[in-house]
Amino acid sequence: MYRTALRNVLAHKGRLLMTVLAVMLGTAFVAGTLVFTDTLGNALRSQSAKSYTDIAVTISDRSAVDRGYDLSGGSTTDPTLTESTRKAVALLPGAAEARGVVTGFAGIADRKGALIGDGFSTTGTNYVPGADGTDPRYPLVDGRGPRGSGEVALDVKTADKGGYKVGDTVRVAVNGPVMELKLTGTLHTNDPRVVSGGSLAAFDTATAQQLYLSPGRFAEIDVKGRPGADDRALLTAVRQAVPQDDSIEAKTGRELAAEQDRMIQEGTKGMSGVLLGFAAIALFVGIFIIANTFTMLVAQRTKELALLRAVGANRRQVTLSVLVEALLVGLTASVAGLLAGIGIATGLRALLNGPMEANLPDGPLVVAPSTVLVSVAIGVLVTVLAAWLPALRASRIAPVAAMSSVEQPATQKSLRVRNTIGLLFAAAGVGGLLAGAAGKEGKLVGAGAGALLIGVFVLTPLLARPLIALFAPLLRRLYGTPGKLARENAVRNPRRTAATASALTIGVTLITALTVIGASVNKAVDEETENDTKADYTVAMQNSSMLSPEVATQVARTPGVSAMSVVRTVLVGTGDAAGPGNRDDREVVTSVDAATIDQLATITVKAGSADALKRGELLVGSGTADRLRLKPGDPLAFTYPDGTEGSLTVGGVLEAGTALAGLVAPDSVVGPHAAPGTGPQKVLVKGVNGADAKLKQALRDATGGNPLIAVKGEKDIKAENRQLVTAVLNIMYGLLGMSVVIAVLGVVNTMAMSVFERRREIGMLRAIGLDRRGIGRMVRLESLMIALFGGVVGVLLGIVTAWAGTRTMADTFKGITTVVPPVQILGFLVAAAVIGLLAALWPARRAARMDILGAIKSE
């Protein structure tokens, strides 16, 4: 029987080709994911390790780090780590050197004034030269390090992007006025933020301290150990030498490297999980192809298998022979998939580092033994499991079937059982979708969509005949006999048609659901932007940090501004009126200009008065009011960042989903208690003549052309939101592309094997007058109907799933409705039709060129 199985694989290698390709592609996706994430993780860890090679101990002041990046809203006290602390640490036994570090954001403008890199990876730091005048952290490429307040050094990639050379004037800004500095040198860095596409500006230490902290203060002190010194002993000494403060933390370089490794591992694990999820979809699609292929092979070998039973083979041996065939196919395909996956990982890294400019770190390709074992095991297991049911059916072929080569029809009992199971799954799926939509539970919607998809797959043979019958009148009218024959062939074996169409249905369902959800979110965000925001422009930092305090004044003085309001966020302690601070709660208060905010944002209250801010009272978002159990007239006590205490009366409760939410207070009350030197989060602006290019440019000029400050209008915000959604959808489409390719292979495979199976029938059709053109058209139309059937079912399932999914977002996006973009949906159906026609090209050509007499004489 083993020899028989091997012989069958070799005899049917042409018919097994598409199955091999399907398994190979799915396995390649798995292998490529594992190789790519292992390679990326190894490269990131190697790069990270370089950052700690000469560091024995690092002392960091978390409050100073936050202040440097302007994320905490400022601080009322100076950072704890000082120059005297650095000197004291440098004198400790085992310490060779102590380097003070200052970091923060630094936006660098290109020659057109645009920001180089994105706002969150624009890094500024201090250049600390050693005895030789260089900083070992940043090896120089050209020139020298900065030595005064008018100088700066840039990483070499940023300098190239901006077209700068040593000696040029560079425009640099943090959250204040733009500085024009002389470029003294270019340097290398292994900082992950910079390597991945960010920028680095290095100042002399005094300038960096002035920009980010205060003179003589550091955010971090890196200690280099003497040769042979014990890091743990040095860490103990350091902890005794530095000030005892809750914000101060000291760790060894090895501990920091280990933490970095864990973070990298978690990040690559998350990426790997997402990619493997899409690989699982591709393999799931492949299961339909594998099962369909072996079902058709078993049907075509009915006589052969029955003869084996007749000469003594038992059921177990027949089943085992089919499973051995699947094992050989799976093993061959998995090994090929593993090799292809290594190629995919190599190509993906080259693509990301090349045209996409992701700037991933260099490193060797990592093919772990676990990757080899997992990839091959998954491919073999999927193939064998998919072939199990066809193998079981093969074992049930009675010896008497040797008298006929006709495929054994399914019994009425098996059809009833199948349809009952399908109806139960479909009902459970619909129930899950409805319950999830009503309760806004995303996980329940996902489970319901999965159950519905399974139920539809099981019921697809039942659905195939009536749905394909809808095409019959059109096909008969347009194509005559070939159209009629194509329809009859498509419904001749509903199970086979269903299995072929279901592979395509999966991809179309997911793509449709993503498209509908994306369109729904875009519309909801657009409407929210239009309805809730009356401001013509919003002025804010591109890295979401606080604006400089003088920006509000600059905006107010800009010609063409009719109204403006700061939007400031302040973290406060809250308590009841009887005893401020009795509760240990901390809340974010958003403060706005009470006199003008109604001209710049829509304020809709469901209780109380919309004019509460003008009376010096508090507006509370609906969710916050429920959580804190507040209603109009209730007092709420605050402990402000400067330590003072106060109380505001709740004047109104805002409707859910409005632009203003949480706790909203007049800036005249909250602003004076904000941390000194901190500015607003953003400034809302209304123009005398509305939004026009002249006002936008005036606002840019008023803020000094700071590349980190963005001036955005309604169109800019909409375009930015749409760009984000589009980028996510494009990634999803790309990842789902593999499953669509595998589905196409399934259609090709089914049509090719169907042509081989019906060669006698095709020969008879040719003999009674149907020409080659008619035969080819018949096969193409059959493939077209199968693909359209899968596409229509997928589109319907995708829309239903998306409807339930959008209902779960009602709390996030106010008034979100399900938007079905007709052009894109029609495009998916057209794409399904094109797939069907393309998949039939080779089978149709083969059928049309079949020899008439040879076909009639075939078994």
PDB file of N, CA, C and O in Angstrom, residues 25 112 138 221 336 587 675 699:
ATOM      1  N   LEU A  25       2.730  28.129  -0.328  1.00  0.00           N
ATOM      2  CA  LEU A  25       2.529  29.553  -0.056  1.00  0.00           C
ATOM      3  C   LEU A  25       2.156  29.799   1.402  1.00  0.00           C
ATOM      4  O   LEU A  25       2.647  30.736   2.037  1.00  0.00           O
ATOM      5  N   LYS A 112      13.156  73.676   2.777  1.00  0.00           N
ATOM      6  CA  LYS A 112      11.849  74.257   2.481  1.00  0.00           C
ATOM      7  C   LYS A 112      11.059  74.580   3.748  1.00  0.00           C
ATOM      8  O   LYS A 112       9.923  75.037   3.675  1.00  0.00           O
ATOM      9  N   TYR A 138      28.726  58.952  19.763  1.00  0.00           N
ATOM     10  CA  TYR A 138      28.372  59.446  18.446  1.00  0.00           C
ATOM     11  C   TYR A 138      29.633  59.639  17.595  1.00  0.00           C
ATOM     12  O   TYR A 138      30.178  60.749  17.521  1.00  0.00           O
ATOM     13  N   ILE A 221      22.797  60.083  34.171  1.00  0.00           N
ATOM     14  CA  ILE A 221      24.256  60.021  34.311  1.00  0.00           C
ATOM     15  C   ILE A 221      24.679  58.588  34.005  1.00  0.00           C
ATOM     16  O   ILE A 221      24.224  57.642  34.664  1.00  0.00           O
ATOM     17  N   ALA A 336       9.623  23.177   0.424  1.00  0.00           N
ATOM     18  CA  ALA A 336       9.672  24.257  -0.568  1.00  0.00           C
ATOM     19  C   ALA A 336       9.194  25.574   0.035  1.00  0.00           C
ATOM     20  O   ALA A 336       9.758  26.639  -0.238  1.00  0.00           O
ATOM     21  N   GLU A 587      -7.415  63.629  38.220  1.00  0.00           N
ATOM     22  CA  GLU A 587      -8.187  63.817  37.001  1.00  0.00           C
ATOM     23  C   GLU A 587      -7.493  64.830  36.097  1.00  0.00           C
ATOM     24  O   GLU A 587      -6.756  65.700  36.555  1.00  0.00           O
ATOM     25  N   ALA A 675       1.791  74.447  35.892  1.00  0.00           N
ATOM     26  CA  ALA A 675       3.220  74.490  36.202  1.00  0.00           C
ATOM     27  C   ALA A 675       3.871  75.653  35.465  1.00  0.00           C
ATOM     28  O   ALA A 675       3.562  75.918  34.301  1.00  0.00           O
ATOM     29  N   LEU A 699      -0.273  82.341  10.381  1.00  0.00           N
ATOM     30  CA  LEU A 699      -0.105  81.617  11.641  1.00  0.00           C
ATOM     31  C   LEU A 699       1.264  80.928  11.692  1.00  0.00           C
ATOM     32  O   LEU A 699       1.918  80.895  12.741  1.00  0.00           O
TER      33      LEU A 699
END
